[in-house]
Amino acid sequence: MRFSTRAERIEPFYVMEVAKAAQALAREAAGTAEPMIFLNIGEPDFTAPPLVQEAADRAMRAGRTQYTQALGLDALRERISGWYAQRFGVDVPARRIVVTAGASAALQLACLALIEAGDEILMPDPSYPCNRHFVSAAEGKAVLIPTTAEERFQLSAAKVEAAWGPKTRGVLLASPSNPTGTSIAPDELRRIQGVVRARGGITLIDEIYLGLSYDEAFGQTALALGDDVISINSFSKYFNMTGWRLGWMVVPDAMVPVVERLAQNLFICASAISQHAALACFEKDSIAEYERRRAEFKARRDFFIPALQSLGLTVPVMPDGAFYAWADCTQAAQTLGVSGSWDFAFALMRRAHLAITPGRDFGTADTGRFVRFSTASSMAQLQESVARLRALLG
C-alpha cells in the first residue's frame, strides 16, 4: 500500500508511545506496593462539574442531539463572548467565535484556511509537537526557532524579525506553553504582533491554558492586541472537559465564512451534546468550582517544583500557567547511570513506576536533556512521586 508523503511527514507522537510502554508496565505493577503513577499526560484529574454533567443529561433526554450549525450554537458563542468580557475585559463579538470539535479541529481549520503549500510558520523550540504537524498537514513548513530560559522558552520580536524570510507566512505561538508552562510577556507579545503585522503576516496563538494562569502579569489574552489575532481555545483544560472534544477559535470577521465553509465539509459541527453541556460552564457555581480547581493546580505546582529542584531536577523557569514542569534531568540521569531524557524517562518508569515524558517530542534545541512532568494529578500522587524520586535519587 502506498501512503501519502503528507502522512509520512508526520512524526510519531512520542508522548503516546511512552504512554503505551507505561501502560504495559502498569499491568505488571498492578496490585504491588508501587503501582504506576502517570505524570506523562496533560489531562486534568478533575472531570466536568455537576452543572455541566446535568446539562448534558438534560440535552440527551430532550433529544437535543442533532446537528448544530457549523459555527456552533449561538447561545454558546454568546456565553464565550461574555466570558472574555468578564474574565479579561476584552470585547470579543460572538460573530467572530467559531465552536469546534476540540482545539485540534480549530488548529486544523486555521491552518487549512491560511497556509499555502510551502508557506513557513515560525514557532518556538520547544513547543507542542501536534501544532507543527497541523502546519505540515496543510502543506506548510514549521520553522522551529531555538529559545532559552532567559526568554521564558518563548519567541521574541527580535528573533521573529531575524528569522522572517520570503516564504514566512506568520507565527504560531502558545501562551501558556506546553511543555514549559510559561507565557509570553504582554509587552513582548505586542512587539511580536507589531513585527508580524508590519509584514502582512498572521499571528496564530494557542491559548488553551490561558484560564489556568497563576500570575496576573501574564494571564491576558492576545485578543486585546487587535482583531487580526487568531486565538485557539478549548474546554479541555480550565473547563475540565477533555473527552468531550470541544473547543473554539476567535478569528477576524473576514475569516468567519471561510472557516465555516471548511468546517461544514470537514466536521459538519462539534458535538451537539457537548455544546449544550458547555453552556453550564459559565454559570456562577461552575466558575466558582473552576476557580477552586485553579487554586488547587497552583498549590500542586508550588509543592512539586521546589521538590524537583531539591532533587537535582532543575526547572529553569517557574511556570506561570498550565500544569507542567520542564525539568533539566542531566544531573539526575547521571545519578541513575543513564544519558539523556529518553533513557532517564524509561529508567524512572522501570525503577520507580513513574511515567513522565522525555523532551524528544517538543523540538530539537537541547530538548534531549529535558523531561516534562505533568502536575495535573492529585496532590497525593504528586507527594508519592516525590517520595519515589527521593528514594531513587537521594
mmCIF file of C-alpha atoms in Angstrom:
data_model
loop_
_atom_site.group_PDB
_atom_site.id
_atom_site.type_symbol
_atom_site.label_atom_id
_atom_site.label_comp_id
_atom_site.label_asym_id
_atom_site.label_seq_id
_atom_site.Cartn_x
_atom_site.Cartn_y
_atom_site.Cartn_z
ATOM 1 C CA MET A 1 0.000 0.000 0.000
ATOM 2 C CA ARG A 2 1.316 3.443 -0.899
ATOM 3 C CA PHE A 3 0.836 6.251 1.618
ATOM 4 C CA SER A 4 0.881 9.999 1.025
ATOM 5 C CA THR A 5 4.054 11.967 1.595
ATOM 6 C CA ARG A 6 1.902 14.167 3.813
ATOM 7 C CA ALA A 7 1.267 11.254 6.144
ATOM 8 C CA GLU A 8 4.913 10.211 6.089
ATOM 9 C CA ARG A 9 5.967 13.691 7.231
ATOM 10 C CA ILE A 10 4.043 13.332 10.473
ATOM 11 C CA GLU A 11 6.365 12.014 13.162
ATOM 12 C CA PRO A 12 5.175 9.662 15.901
ATOM 13 C CA PHE A 13 3.625 11.356 18.931
ATOM 14 C CA TYR A 14 6.207 10.116 21.426
ATOM 15 C CA VAL A 15 4.092 11.156 24.408
ATOM 16 C CA MET A 16 1.632 8.452 23.403
ATOM 17 C CA GLU A 17 4.364 5.937 22.548
ATOM 18 C CA VAL A 18 5.780 6.351 26.053
ATOM 19 C CA ALA A 19 2.253 6.098 27.434
ATOM 20 C CA LYS A 20 1.794 2.719 25.738
ATOM 21 C CA ALA A 21 5.004 1.432 27.335
ATOM 22 C CA ALA A 22 3.901 2.779 30.701
ATOM 23 C CA GLN A 23 0.509 1.092 30.391
ATOM 24 C CA ALA A 24 2.158 -2.247 29.637
ATOM 25 C CA LEU A 25 4.414 -1.930 32.680
ATOM 26 C CA ALA A 26 1.483 -0.739 34.776
ATOM 27 C CA ARG A 27 -0.279 -4.048 34.224
ATOM 28 C CA GLU A 28 2.712 -5.817 35.729
ATOM 29 C CA ALA A 29 2.860 -3.354 38.652
ATOM 30 C CA ALA A 30 -0.859 -3.522 39.402
ATOM 31 C CA GLY A 31 -1.506 -4.769 42.912
ATOM 32 C CA THR A 32 2.080 -4.184 44.031
ATOM 33 C CA ALA A 33 3.230 -1.713 46.677
ATOM 34 C CA GLU A 34 4.154 0.724 43.906
ATOM 35 C CA PRO A 35 1.520 0.873 41.171
ATOM 36 C CA MET A 36 2.348 3.068 38.196
ATOM 37 C CA ILE A 37 1.854 6.805 38.641
ATOM 38 C CA PHE A 38 1.217 8.682 35.406
ATOM 39 C CA LEU A 39 2.727 12.167 35.239
ATOM 40 C CA ASN A 40 3.137 11.986 31.471
ATOM 41 C CA ILE A 41 -0.233 13.056 30.060
ATOM 42 C CA GLY A 42 -1.563 16.613 30.234
ATOM 43 C CA GLU A 43 -5.069 15.770 31.359
ATOM 44 C CA PRO A 44 -6.734 17.230 34.476
ATOM 45 C CA ASP A 45 -7.722 14.673 37.069
ATOM 46 C CA PHE A 46 -10.904 16.715 37.557
ATOM 47 C CA THR A 47 -13.924 15.994 35.380
ATOM 48 C CA ALA A 48 -16.764 18.263 34.282
ATOM 49 C CA PRO A 49 -18.511 19.752 37.340
ATOM 50 C CA PRO A 50 -22.091 18.792 38.291
ATOM 51 C CA LEU A 51 -23.928 21.559 36.431
ATOM 52 C CA VAL A 52 -22.177 20.599 33.186
ATOM 53 C CA GLN A 53 -22.964 16.914 33.604
ATOM 54 C CA GLU A 54 -26.579 17.728 34.403
ATOM 55 C CA ALA A 55 -26.827 19.937 31.310
ATOM 56 C CA ALA A 56 -25.578 17.081 29.161
ATOM 57 C CA ASP A 57 -28.132 14.736 30.680
ATOM 58 C CA ARG A 58 -30.949 17.217 30.034
ATOM 59 C CA ALA A 59 -29.838 17.672 26.438
ATOM 60 C CA MET A 60 -29.901 13.934 25.797
ATOM 61 C CA ARG A 61 -33.265 13.458 27.448
ATOM 62 C CA ALA A 62 -34.750 16.338 25.474
ATOM 63 C CA GLY A 63 -33.380 14.990 22.196
ATOM 64 C CA ARG A 64 -31.088 17.957 21.554
ATOM 65 C CA THR A 65 -28.615 15.659 19.833
ATOM 66 C CA GLN A 66 -28.942 16.676 16.203
ATOM 67 C CA TYR A 67 -26.511 18.696 14.119
ATOM 68 C CA THR A 68 -25.960 22.308 15.058
ATOM 69 C CA GLN A 69 -24.779 24.946 12.617
ATOM 70 C CA ALA A 70 -21.123 24.607 11.722
ATOM 71 C CA LEU A 71 -20.162 27.746 13.656
ATOM 72 C CA GLY A 72 -21.678 26.337 16.844
ATOM 73 C CA LEU A 73 -24.721 27.133 18.962
ATOM 74 C CA ASP A 74 -25.422 30.857 19.008
ATOM 75 C CA ALA A 75 -26.070 30.678 22.740
ATOM 76 C CA LEU A 76 -22.656 29.103 23.372
ATOM 77 C CA ARG A 77 -20.877 31.661 21.213
ATOM 78 C CA GLU A 78 -22.585 34.393 23.241
ATOM 79 C CA ARG A 79 -21.522 32.748 26.523
ATOM 80 C CA ILE A 80 -17.909 32.568 25.356
ATOM 81 C CA SER A 81 -18.073 36.223 24.319
ATOM 82 C CA GLY A 82 -19.352 37.113 27.782
ATOM 83 C CA TRP A 83 -16.524 35.148 29.388
ATOM 84 C CA TYR A 84 -13.921 37.217 27.546
ATOM 85 C CA ALA A 85 -15.582 40.407 28.753
ATOM 86 C CA GLN A 86 -15.938 39.234 32.350
ATOM 87 C CA ARG A 87 -12.598 37.471 32.740
ATOM 88 C CA PHE A 88 -10.264 39.537 30.572
ATOM 89 C CA GLY A 89 -12.096 42.803 29.963
ATOM 90 C CA VAL A 90 -11.907 42.284 26.196
ATOM 91 C CA ASP A 91 -14.774 42.785 23.745
ATOM 92 C CA VAL A 92 -14.912 39.710 21.511
ATOM 93 C CA PRO A 93 -18.134 39.707 19.466
ATOM 94 C CA ALA A 94 -19.899 36.359 19.280
ATOM 95 C CA ARG A 95 -19.965 36.590 15.481
ATOM 96 C CA ARG A 96 -16.149 36.095 15.454
ATOM 97 C CA ILE A 97 -16.275 32.962 17.634
ATOM 98 C CA VAL A 98 -16.335 29.535 15.964
ATOM 99 C CA VAL A 99 -17.088 26.476 18.115
ATOM 100 C CA THR A 100 -15.028 23.463 17.042
ATOM 101 C CA ALA A 101 -14.522 19.766 17.726
ATOM 102 C CA GLY A 102 -11.729 20.468 20.187
ATOM 103 C CA ALA A 103 -8.788 22.835 19.860
ATOM 104 C CA SER A 104 -7.252 20.330 17.438
ATOM 105 C CA ALA A 105 -10.051 20.947 14.936
ATOM 106 C CA ALA A 106 -9.645 24.690 15.426
ATOM 107 C CA LEU A 107 -5.933 24.497 14.619
ATOM 108 C CA GLN A 108 -6.613 22.333 11.580
ATOM 109 C CA LEU A 109 -9.237 24.755 10.296
ATOM 110 C CA ALA A 110 -6.968 27.753 10.856
ATOM 111 C CA CYS A 111 -4.039 26.133 9.066
ATOM 112 C CA LEU A 112 -6.157 24.998 6.112
ATOM 113 C CA ALA A 113 -7.695 28.455 5.812
ATOM 114 C CA LEU A 114 -4.434 30.404 5.933
ATOM 115 C CA ILE A 115 -1.472 28.292 4.789
ATOM 116 C CA GLU A 116 -0.469 27.624 1.200
ATOM 117 C CA ALA A 117 1.939 24.859 0.145
ATOM 118 C CA GLY A 118 5.475 25.941 1.017
ATOM 119 C CA ASP A 119 4.486 28.655 3.497
ATOM 120 C CA GLU A 120 6.692 28.807 6.579
ATOM 121 C CA ILE A 121 5.334 29.298 10.082
ATOM 122 C CA LEU A 122 7.722 30.384 12.840
ATOM 123 C CA MET A 123 7.387 28.533 16.145
ATOM 124 C CA PRO A 124 9.411 28.323 19.360
ATOM 125 C CA ASP A 125 11.551 25.320 20.179
ATOM 126 C CA PRO A 126 10.430 23.693 22.480
ATOM 127 C CA SER A 127 6.725 23.632 21.640
ATOM 128 C CA TYR A 128 3.787 21.235 21.479
ATOM 129 C CA PRO A 129 4.502 18.769 18.646
ATOM 130 C CA CYS A 130 0.990 18.498 17.234
ATOM 131 C CA ASN A 131 0.959 22.226 16.487
ATOM 132 C CA ARG A 132 3.780 21.881 13.970
ATOM 133 C CA HIS A 133 2.139 18.814 12.471
ATOM 134 C CA PHE A 134 -1.035 20.799 11.757
ATOM 135 C CA VAL A 135 1.154 23.165 9.746
ATOM 136 C CA SER A 136 2.746 20.247 7.925
ATOM 137 C CA ALA A 137 -0.628 18.640 7.165
ATOM 138 C CA ALA A 138 -1.649 21.899 5.472
ATOM 139 C CA GLU A 139 1.446 21.601 3.214
ATOM 140 C CA GLY A 140 3.288 24.294 5.149
ATOM 141 C CA LYS A 141 6.602 24.096 6.962
ATOM 142 C CA ALA A 142 7.073 24.691 10.679
ATOM 143 C CA VAL A 143 10.322 26.558 11.321
ATOM 144 C CA LEU A 144 11.418 25.916 14.896
ATOM 145 C CA ILE A 145 13.455 28.713 16.465
ATOM 146 C CA PRO A 146 15.569 27.748 19.499
ATOM 147 C CA THR A 147 14.639 29.610 22.675
ATOM 148 C CA THR A 148 16.301 29.978 26.060
ATOM 149 C CA ALA A 149 15.273 30.079 29.693
ATOM 150 C CA GLU A 150 16.089 33.794 29.684
ATOM 151 C CA GLU A 151 13.386 34.172 27.015
ATOM 152 C CA ARG A 152 10.989 32.028 29.061
ATOM 153 C CA PHE A 153 11.294 29.458 26.233
ATOM 154 C CA GLN A 154 9.199 31.788 24.064
ATOM 155 C CA LEU A 155 9.856 33.673 20.840
ATOM 156 C CA SER A 156 10.946 37.292 20.958
ATOM 157 C CA ALA A 157 10.211 40.035 18.464
ATOM 158 C CA ALA A 158 13.918 40.215 17.622
ATOM 159 C CA LYS A 159 14.061 36.512 16.778
ATOM 160 C CA VAL A 160 10.883 36.680 14.709
ATOM 161 C CA GLU A 161 12.266 39.632 12.766
ATOM 162 C CA ALA A 162 15.622 37.907 12.213
ATOM 163 C CA ALA A 163 14.013 34.641 11.057
ATOM 164 C CA TRP A 164 11.429 36.222 8.749
ATOM 165 C CA GLY A 165 12.078 35.237 5.147
ATOM 166 C CA PRO A 166 10.385 35.387 1.756
ATOM 167 C CA LYS A 167 8.312 32.265 2.488
ATOM 168 C CA THR A 168 7.312 33.223 6.025
ATOM 169 C CA ARG A 169 3.546 33.400 6.483
ATOM 170 C CA GLY A 170 3.392 34.124 10.202
ATOM 171 C CA VAL A 171 3.890 32.774 13.714
ATOM 172 C CA LEU A 172 2.230 30.059 15.772
ATOM 173 C CA LEU A 173 2.681 30.735 19.466
ATOM 174 C CA ALA A 174 1.341 29.221 22.688
ATOM 175 C CA SER A 175 0.836 31.156 25.902
ATOM 176 C CA PRO A 176 0.947 29.478 28.404
ATOM 177 C CA SER A 177 3.005 26.874 26.612
ATOM 178 C CA ASN A 178 3.106 23.126 26.609
ATOM 179 C CA PRO A 179 5.680 21.791 27.688
ATOM 180 C CA THR A 180 7.083 24.685 29.727
ATOM 181 C CA GLY A 181 4.020 26.266 31.323
ATOM 182 C CA THR A 182 5.473 29.686 30.548
ATOM 183 C CA SER A 183 3.706 32.628 28.940
ATOM 184 C CA ILE A 184 4.886 35.423 26.685
ATOM 185 C CA ALA A 185 5.234 38.732 28.481
ATOM 186 C CA PRO A 186 2.458 41.035 27.202
ATOM 187 C CA ASP A 187 4.887 43.746 26.069
ATOM 188 C CA GLU A 188 6.944 41.207 24.122
ATOM 189 C CA LEU A 189 3.822 39.733 22.556
ATOM 190 C CA ARG A 190 2.790 43.216 21.472
ATOM 191 C CA ARG A 191 6.191 43.695 19.832
ATOM 192 C CA ILE A 192 5.919 40.312 18.085
ATOM 193 C CA GLN A 193 2.492 41.223 16.760
ATOM 194 C CA GLY A 194 3.923 44.507 15.502
ATOM 195 C CA VAL A 195 6.619 42.690 13.539
ATOM 196 C CA VAL A 196 4.097 40.252 12.045
ATOM 197 C CA ARG A 197 1.525 42.923 11.234
ATOM 198 C CA ALA A 198 4.111 45.126 9.504
ATOM 199 C CA ARG A 199 4.864 42.218 7.151
ATOM 200 C CA GLY A 200 1.268 41.331 6.432
ATOM 201 C CA GLY A 201 1.603 38.022 8.267
ATOM 202 C CA ILE A 202 -0.652 36.081 10.622
ATOM 203 C CA THR A 203 -0.424 35.721 14.387
ATOM 204 C CA LEU A 204 -1.947 32.436 15.484
ATOM 205 C CA ILE A 205 -1.850 31.799 19.223
ATOM 206 C CA ASP A 206 -2.767 28.716 21.224
ATOM 207 C CA GLU A 207 -4.420 29.921 24.457
ATOM 208 C CA ILE A 208 -5.902 26.647 25.666
ATOM 209 C CA TYR A 209 -4.183 27.014 29.059
ATOM 210 C CA LEU A 210 -4.985 30.706 29.482
ATOM 211 C CA GLY A 211 -7.675 30.013 32.082
ATOM 212 C CA LEU A 212 -5.039 28.204 34.161
ATOM 213 C CA SER A 213 -2.845 31.251 34.623
ATOM 214 C CA TYR A 214 -1.413 31.959 38.082
ATOM 215 C CA ASP A 215 0.286 35.313 37.565
ATOM 216 C CA GLU A 216 -1.618 38.489 36.753
ATOM 217 C CA ALA A 217 1.397 39.757 34.817
ATOM 218 C CA PHE A 218 0.807 37.075 32.179
ATOM 219 C CA GLY A 219 -2.841 35.994 32.325
ATOM 220 C CA GLN A 220 -4.059 38.210 29.473
ATOM 221 C CA THR A 221 -5.486 37.191 26.123
ATOM 222 C CA ALA A 222 -3.651 38.143 22.943
ATOM 223 C CA LEU A 223 -7.018 39.183 21.509
ATOM 224 C CA ALA A 224 -6.518 42.511 23.268
ATOM 225 C CA LEU A 225 -3.852 43.297 20.660
ATOM 226 C CA GLY A 226 -6.300 43.631 17.773
ATOM 227 C CA ASP A 227 -8.907 41.920 15.636
ATOM 228 C CA ASP A 228 -6.243 40.391 13.380
ATOM 229 C CA VAL A 229 -5.015 37.993 16.099
ATOM 230 C CA ILE A 230 -6.352 34.430 15.752
ATOM 231 C CA SER A 231 -6.793 32.680 19.089
ATOM 232 C CA ILE A 232 -7.353 28.970 19.693
ATOM 233 C CA ASN A 233 -9.016 27.842 22.905
ATOM 234 C CA SER A 234 -10.551 24.746 24.433
ATOM 235 C CA PHE A 235 -12.960 23.377 27.014
ATOM 236 C CA SER A 236 -10.428 20.653 27.882
ATOM 237 C CA LYS A 237 -8.033 22.272 30.352
ATOM 238 C CA TYR A 238 -9.555 25.035 32.504
ATOM 239 C CA PHE A 239 -13.071 23.665 31.938
ATOM 240 C CA ASN A 240 -12.013 20.012 32.544
ATOM 241 C CA MET A 241 -13.858 18.542 29.518
ATOM 242 C CA THR A 242 -11.047 16.636 27.769
ATOM 243 C CA GLY A 243 -13.003 13.754 26.267
ATOM 244 C CA TRP A 244 -15.945 15.939 25.288
ATOM 245 C CA ARG A 245 -13.869 17.214 22.324
ATOM 246 C CA LEU A 246 -14.992 20.821 22.332
ATOM 247 C CA GLY A 247 -13.041 23.969 21.612
ATOM 248 C CA TRP A 248 -13.316 27.292 19.865
ATOM 249 C CA MET A 249 -11.413 29.836 17.850
ATOM 250 C CA VAL A 250 -11.655 33.598 17.544
ATOM 251 C CA VAL A 251 -10.960 34.864 14.041
ATOM 252 C CA PRO A 252 -11.203 38.144 12.088
ATOM 253 C CA ASP A 253 -14.611 38.875 10.576
ATOM 254 C CA ALA A 254 -13.388 38.177 7.052
ATOM 255 C CA MET A 255 -12.224 34.702 8.071
ATOM 256 C CA VAL A 256 -15.554 33.521 9.546
ATOM 257 C CA PRO A 257 -17.223 32.425 6.265
ATOM 258 C CA VAL A 258 -14.016 30.710 5.115
ATOM 259 C CA VAL A 259 -13.757 28.684 8.317
ATOM 260 C CA GLU A 260 -17.482 27.986 8.232
ATOM 261 C CA ARG A 261 -17.203 26.516 4.734
ATOM 262 C CA LEU A 262 -14.276 24.313 5.755
ATOM 263 C CA ALA A 263 -15.987 23.198 8.961
ATOM 264 C CA GLN A 264 -19.192 22.296 7.113
ATOM 265 C CA ASN A 265 -17.260 19.956 4.867
ATOM 266 C CA LEU A 266 -14.730 18.515 7.324
ATOM 267 C CA PHE A 267 -16.654 18.249 10.606
ATOM 268 C CA ILE A 268 -20.282 19.340 9.994
ATOM 269 C CA CYS A 269 -20.302 20.595 13.592
ATOM 270 C CA ALA A 270 -18.934 19.975 17.055
ATOM 271 C CA SER A 271 -20.791 17.519 19.288
ATOM 272 C CA ALA A 272 -24.276 18.867 19.979
ATOM 273 C CA ILE A 273 -24.420 17.299 23.452
ATOM 274 C CA SER A 274 -21.031 18.763 24.380
ATOM 275 C CA GLN A 275 -22.144 22.200 23.223
ATOM 276 C CA HIS A 276 -25.354 22.123 25.257
ATOM 277 C CA ALA A 277 -23.390 20.909 28.270
ATOM 278 C CA ALA A 278 -20.775 23.636 27.881
ATOM 279 C CA LEU A 279 -23.415 26.326 28.312
ATOM 280 C CA ALA A 280 -23.355 25.411 32.002
ATOM 281 C CA CYS A 281 -19.602 26.051 32.240
ATOM 282 C CA PHE A 282 -20.313 29.757 32.563
ATOM 283 C CA GLU A 283 -22.832 29.535 35.386
ATOM 284 C CA LYS A 284 -21.729 31.250 38.590
ATOM 285 C CA ASP A 285 -21.419 27.998 40.553
ATOM 286 C CA SER A 286 -19.393 26.357 37.766
ATOM 287 C CA ILE A 287 -16.961 29.272 37.540
ATOM 288 C CA ALA A 288 -16.543 29.189 41.319
ATOM 289 C CA GLU A 289 -15.654 25.494 41.098
ATOM 290 C CA TYR A 290 -13.213 26.100 38.244
ATOM 291 C CA GLU A 291 -11.509 28.810 40.275
ATOM 292 C CA ARG A 292 -11.227 26.465 43.251
ATOM 293 C CA ARG A 293 -9.622 23.901 40.971
ATOM 294 C CA ARG A 294 -7.271 26.519 39.513
ATOM 295 C CA ALA A 295 -6.083 27.274 43.042
ATOM 296 C CA GLU A 296 -5.517 23.556 43.551
ATOM 297 C CA PHE A 297 -3.414 23.332 40.376
ATOM 298 C CA LYS A 298 -1.326 26.257 41.644
ATOM 299 C CA ALA A 299 -0.864 24.559 45.020
ATOM 300 C CA ARG A 300 0.351 21.428 43.234
ATOM 301 C CA ARG A 301 2.844 23.495 41.241
ATOM 302 C CA ASP A 302 4.067 25.250 44.376
ATOM 303 C CA PHE A 303 4.697 21.914 46.080
ATOM 304 C CA PHE A 304 6.086 19.892 43.220
ATOM 305 C CA ILE A 305 8.578 22.186 41.512
ATOM 306 C CA PRO A 306 10.629 23.067 44.627
ATOM 307 C CA ALA A 307 10.711 19.335 45.373
ATOM 308 C CA LEU A 308 12.109 18.624 41.906
ATOM 309 C CA GLN A 309 14.713 21.353 42.337
ATOM 310 C CA SER A 310 15.875 19.819 45.604
ATOM 311 C CA LEU A 311 16.463 16.514 43.818
ATOM 312 C CA GLY A 312 18.638 17.961 41.069
ATOM 313 C CA LEU A 313 15.832 18.156 38.503
ATOM 314 C CA THR A 314 16.269 21.806 37.631
ATOM 315 C CA VAL A 315 13.273 23.778 36.377
ATOM 316 C CA PRO A 316 14.900 26.841 34.746
ATOM 317 C CA VAL A 317 11.712 28.930 34.605
ATOM 318 C CA MET A 318 8.875 28.745 37.108
ATOM 319 C CA PRO A 319 5.747 28.052 35.043
ATOM 320 C CA ASP A 320 3.140 30.786 35.358
ATOM 321 C CA GLY A 321 0.308 28.668 33.953
ATOM 322 C CA ALA A 322 -0.862 25.226 32.800
ATOM 323 C CA PHE A 323 0.235 22.154 34.786
ATOM 324 C CA TYR A 324 3.712 21.209 33.604
ATOM 325 C CA ALA A 325 7.277 21.233 34.863
ATOM 326 C CA TRP A 326 10.013 21.392 32.188
ATOM 327 C CA ALA A 327 12.994 19.982 34.045
ATOM 328 C CA ASP A 328 16.656 19.506 33.134
ATOM 329 C CA CYS A 329 17.405 15.895 34.048
ATOM 330 C CA THR A 330 21.165 15.936 33.313
ATOM 331 C CA GLN A 331 22.261 15.586 36.945
ATOM 332 C CA ALA A 332 19.532 13.096 37.831
ATOM 333 C CA ALA A 333 20.320 10.959 34.781
ATOM 334 C CA GLN A 334 23.977 10.777 35.816
ATOM 335 C CA THR A 335 22.880 9.643 39.264
ATOM 336 C CA LEU A 336 20.996 6.748 37.654
ATOM 337 C CA GLY A 337 23.857 5.967 35.276
ATOM 338 C CA VAL A 338 21.945 6.843 32.105
ATOM 339 C CA SER A 339 22.329 9.540 29.499
ATOM 340 C CA GLY A 340 19.645 11.859 28.127
ATOM 341 C CA SER A 341 15.984 12.349 28.847
ATOM 342 C CA TRP A 342 14.735 9.354 26.846
ATOM 343 C CA ASP A 343 16.740 6.816 28.829
ATOM 344 C CA PHE A 344 16.049 8.708 32.059
ATOM 345 C CA ALA A 345 12.288 8.550 31.473
ATOM 346 C CA PHE A 346 12.388 4.804 30.902
ATOM 347 C CA ALA A 347 14.636 4.323 33.935
ATOM 348 C CA LEU A 348 12.068 6.090 36.112
ATOM 349 C CA MET A 349 9.314 4.014 34.562
ATOM 350 C CA ARG A 350 11.058 0.743 35.358
ATOM 351 C CA ARG A 351 12.697 1.572 38.682
ATOM 352 C CA ALA A 352 10.166 3.890 40.323
ATOM 353 C CA HIS A 353 6.996 3.037 38.400
ATOM 354 C CA LEU A 354 6.740 6.701 37.481
ATOM 355 C CA ALA A 355 5.746 7.698 33.932
ATOM 356 C CA ILE A 356 6.972 11.050 32.596
ATOM 357 C CA THR A 357 7.567 12.477 29.115
ATOM 358 C CA PRO A 358 11.059 12.822 27.580
ATOM 359 C CA GLY A 359 11.797 16.004 25.660
ATOM 360 C CA ARG A 360 12.071 14.364 22.227
ATOM 361 C CA ASP A 361 8.524 15.327 21.229
ATOM 362 C CA PHE A 362 8.912 19.021 21.767
ATOM 363 C CA GLY A 363 11.718 20.003 19.404
ATOM 364 C CA THR A 364 15.438 19.587 18.822
ATOM 365 C CA ALA A 365 17.016 22.576 20.587
ATOM 366 C CA ASP A 366 18.531 20.995 23.675
ATOM 367 C CA THR A 367 15.360 19.008 24.357
ATOM 368 C CA GLY A 368 17.413 15.836 24.793
ATOM 369 C CA ARG A 369 18.235 16.830 28.363
ATOM 370 C CA PHE A 370 14.739 17.906 29.419
ATOM 371 C CA VAL A 371 11.735 15.954 30.638
ATOM 372 C CA ARG A 372 8.178 17.118 31.167
ATOM 373 C CA PHE A 373 6.296 16.297 34.353
ATOM 374 C CA SER A 374 2.548 16.845 34.413
ATOM 375 C CA THR A 375 1.190 18.186 37.691
ATOM 376 C CA ALA A 376 -2.408 17.545 36.656
ATOM 377 C CA SER A 377 -2.547 14.559 39.028
ATOM 378 C CA SER A 378 -3.741 14.718 42.631
ATOM 379 C CA MET A 379 -1.594 16.159 45.395
ATOM 380 C CA ALA A 380 -1.414 12.699 46.980
ATOM 381 C CA GLN A 381 0.028 11.236 43.771
ATOM 382 C CA LEU A 382 2.499 14.112 43.457
ATOM 383 C CA GLN A 383 3.636 13.566 47.047
ATOM 384 C CA GLU A 384 4.106 9.865 46.405
ATOM 385 C CA SER A 385 6.018 10.664 43.214
ATOM 386 C CA VAL A 386 8.401 12.913 45.128
ATOM 387 C CA ALA A 387 8.917 10.186 47.717
ATOM 388 C CA ARG A 388 9.829 7.678 44.999
ATOM 389 C CA LEU A 389 12.142 10.149 43.297
ATOM 390 C CA ARG A 390 13.862 10.906 46.591
ATOM 391 C CA ALA A 391 14.361 7.199 47.286
ATOM 392 C CA LEU A 392 15.860 6.744 43.836
ATOM 393 C CA LEU A 393 17.928 9.926 43.515
ATOM 394 C CA GLY A 394 18.874 10.528 47.162
#
